[in-house]
Amino acid sequence: MKKILLATLLAIVALPAFSADMVCHLSVQPGGNVFGNGTSSCFGIDFSFGNSTTGSWSIVNITKSIDRVVWTDGCSSGLSCIVNVPAYSIQRGKAYIHYDDGSIEFVEATMHYETGH
């Protein structure tokens, strides 16, 4: 029993640690404020009275070779993209990273934008 437990613990420790992150970057008009750029949760506010602003999703901190990235929300392909962020709605970026070693990692982030209308 001890040998099985030890082998299980060693197998868990030997598993590769996932470390990729999805981060957001939100742009607002001058005089506005953004909180969380470069993290997985961005919030921005300005008083432009517009209906939307721009933002971007990026997958960062990748330490293994990637086979492909499958986006389910946010971008259509690649490791990053620029998106339109409508006011007063939460935008989500979600992706599965398929690594060359056969492992898969899920990453996600959110953006929220408010304006003066």
mmCIF file of C-alpha atoms in Angstrom:
data_model
loop_
_atom_site.group_PDB
_atom_site.id
_atom_site.type_symbol
_atom_site.label_atom_id
_atom_site.label_comp_id
_atom_site.label_asym_id
_atom_site.label_seq_id
_atom_site.Cartn_x
_atom_site.Cartn_y
_atom_site.Cartn_z
ATOM 1 C CA MET A 1 0.000 0.000 0.000
ATOM 2 C CA LYS A 2 2.834 2.403 0.859
ATOM 3 C CA LYS A 3 4.515 1.699 -2.486
ATOM 4 C CA ILE A 4 1.284 2.459 -4.380
ATOM 5 C CA LEU A 5 0.777 5.679 -2.446
ATOM 6 C CA LEU A 6 4.380 6.748 -3.014
ATOM 7 C CA ALA A 7 4.151 5.948 -6.740
ATOM 8 C CA THR A 8 0.924 7.963 -7.000
ATOM 9 C CA LEU A 9 2.463 10.950 -5.240
ATOM 10 C CA LEU A 10 5.549 10.813 -7.456
ATOM 11 C CA ALA A 11 3.365 10.676 -10.560
ATOM 12 C CA ILE A 12 1.423 13.757 -9.425
ATOM 13 C CA VAL A 13 4.616 15.692 -8.714
ATOM 14 C CA ALA A 14 6.049 14.683 -12.084
ATOM 15 C CA LEU A 15 3.082 16.009 -14.039
ATOM 16 C CA PRO A 16 3.862 19.152 -16.009
ATOM 17 C CA ALA A 17 2.486 22.296 -14.414
ATOM 18 C CA PHE A 18 0.346 24.449 -16.654
ATOM 19 C CA SER A 19 1.304 28.062 -16.538
ATOM 20 C CA ALA A 20 -0.261 29.840 -19.495
ATOM 21 C CA ASP A 21 -2.588 32.745 -18.794
ATOM 22 C CA MET A 22 -5.080 34.744 -20.786
ATOM 23 C CA VAL A 23 -4.854 38.469 -20.161
ATOM 24 C CA CYS A 24 -6.934 41.387 -21.332
ATOM 25 C CA HIS A 25 -6.124 44.955 -22.256
ATOM 26 C CA LEU A 26 -8.926 47.509 -22.455
ATOM 27 C CA SER A 27 -8.678 50.945 -24.088
ATOM 28 C CA VAL A 28 -10.776 53.879 -22.928
ATOM 29 C CA GLN A 29 -10.967 57.537 -23.894
ATOM 30 C CA PRO A 30 -8.556 60.051 -22.291
ATOM 31 C CA GLY A 31 -9.718 60.953 -18.808
ATOM 32 C CA GLY A 32 -11.197 57.508 -18.255
ATOM 33 C CA ASN A 33 -9.829 54.770 -16.028
ATOM 34 C CA VAL A 34 -8.905 51.145 -16.595
ATOM 35 C CA PHE A 35 -8.327 48.615 -13.854
ATOM 36 C CA GLY A 36 -6.690 45.247 -14.421
ATOM 37 C CA ASN A 37 -4.964 45.635 -17.788
ATOM 38 C CA GLY A 38 -2.513 42.764 -18.125
ATOM 39 C CA THR A 39 -4.572 40.494 -15.852
ATOM 40 C CA SER A 40 -7.470 38.108 -16.447
ATOM 41 C CA SER A 41 -10.109 40.685 -15.457
ATOM 42 C CA CYS A 42 -10.241 44.177 -16.965
ATOM 43 C CA PHE A 43 -12.710 46.941 -16.166
ATOM 44 C CA GLY A 44 -12.798 50.327 -17.860
ATOM 45 C CA ILE A 45 -14.935 53.440 -17.578
ATOM 46 C CA ASP A 46 -14.986 56.730 -19.450
ATOM 47 C CA PHE A 47 -17.499 59.442 -20.234
ATOM 48 C CA SER A 48 -17.327 59.386 -24.022
ATOM 49 C CA PHE A 49 -21.022 58.499 -24.340
ATOM 50 C CA GLY A 50 -20.028 55.934 -26.967
ATOM 51 C CA ASN A 51 -21.436 52.481 -27.435
ATOM 52 C CA SER A 52 -18.172 50.545 -27.406
ATOM 53 C CA THR A 53 -14.404 50.619 -27.128
ATOM 54 C CA THR A 54 -11.575 48.311 -28.167
ATOM 55 C CA GLY A 55 -9.768 45.682 -26.202
ATOM 56 C CA SER A 56 -7.509 42.733 -26.778
ATOM 57 C CA TRP A 57 -7.023 39.186 -25.567
ATOM 58 C CA SER A 58 -3.571 37.623 -25.332
ATOM 59 C CA ILE A 59 -2.362 34.225 -24.204
ATOM 60 C CA VAL A 60 0.916 34.663 -22.324
ATOM 61 C CA ASN A 61 3.384 32.747 -20.126
ATOM 62 C CA ILE A 62 3.452 29.720 -22.412
ATOM 63 C CA THR A 63 6.254 27.344 -21.447
ATOM 64 C CA LYS A 64 5.627 24.381 -23.761
ATOM 65 C CA SER A 65 5.373 23.910 -27.522
ATOM 66 C CA ILE A 66 1.860 24.490 -28.837
ATOM 67 C CA ASP A 67 0.138 22.324 -31.416
ATOM 68 C CA ARG A 68 -2.895 24.609 -31.761
ATOM 69 C CA VAL A 69 -5.184 27.025 -29.917
ATOM 70 C CA VAL A 70 -8.956 26.580 -30.126
ATOM 71 C CA TRP A 71 -10.903 29.694 -29.126
ATOM 72 C CA THR A 72 -14.464 29.217 -27.920
ATOM 73 C CA ASP A 73 -15.016 32.947 -27.179
ATOM 74 C CA GLY A 74 -13.049 36.063 -28.024
ATOM 75 C CA CYS A 75 -10.705 35.449 -30.942
ATOM 76 C CA SER A 76 -10.967 33.176 -33.938
ATOM 77 C CA SER A 77 -7.338 32.031 -34.059
ATOM 78 C CA GLY A 78 -3.807 32.772 -32.911
ATOM 79 C CA LEU A 79 -2.471 33.812 -29.518
ATOM 80 C CA SER A 80 -4.007 37.291 -29.486
ATOM 81 C CA CYS A 81 -6.519 39.552 -31.180
ATOM 82 C CA ILE A 82 -8.192 42.956 -30.973
ATOM 83 C CA VAL A 83 -11.927 42.977 -30.265
ATOM 84 C CA ASN A 84 -14.834 45.403 -30.015
ATOM 85 C CA VAL A 85 -16.117 45.680 -26.438
ATOM 86 C CA PRO A 86 -19.737 46.880 -26.228
ATOM 87 C CA ALA A 87 -20.636 49.081 -23.274
ATOM 88 C CA TYR A 88 -22.428 47.499 -20.311
ATOM 89 C CA SER A 89 -21.795 43.881 -21.205
ATOM 90 C CA ILE A 90 -19.221 41.393 -20.004
ATOM 91 C CA GLN A 91 -16.990 40.087 -22.780
ATOM 92 C CA ARG A 92 -15.292 36.741 -22.279
ATOM 93 C CA GLY A 93 -12.217 35.272 -23.864
ATOM 94 C CA LYS A 94 -11.932 31.487 -23.623
ATOM 95 C CA ALA A 95 -9.504 29.123 -25.297
ATOM 96 C CA TYR A 96 -8.134 25.597 -25.156
ATOM 97 C CA ILE A 97 -4.404 25.298 -25.701
ATOM 98 C CA HIS A 98 -3.417 21.967 -27.240
ATOM 99 C CA TYR A 99 0.243 21.259 -26.566
ATOM 100 C CA ASP A 100 2.593 19.100 -28.626
ATOM 101 C CA ASP A 101 2.883 16.646 -25.720
ATOM 102 C CA GLY A 102 -0.870 15.893 -25.955
ATOM 103 C CA SER A 103 -1.935 17.893 -22.909
ATOM 104 C CA ILE A 104 -4.685 20.511 -23.060
ATOM 105 C CA GLU A 105 -5.076 23.639 -20.968
ATOM 106 C CA PHE A 106 -8.104 25.937 -20.645
ATOM 107 C CA VAL A 107 -7.558 29.689 -20.163
ATOM 108 C CA GLU A 108 -10.063 32.520 -19.843
ATOM 109 C CA ALA A 109 -10.425 36.214 -19.054
ATOM 110 C CA THR A 110 -13.159 38.875 -18.875
ATOM 111 C CA MET A 111 -13.572 42.518 -19.912
ATOM 112 C CA HIS A 112 -16.261 44.995 -18.853
ATOM 113 C CA TYR A 113 -16.658 48.550 -20.139
ATOM 114 C CA GLU A 114 -18.936 51.348 -19.003
ATOM 115 C CA THR A 115 -19.448 54.798 -20.455
ATOM 116 C CA GLY A 116 -21.457 57.891 -19.617
ATOM 117 C CA HIS A 117 -24.794 57.061 -21.179
#
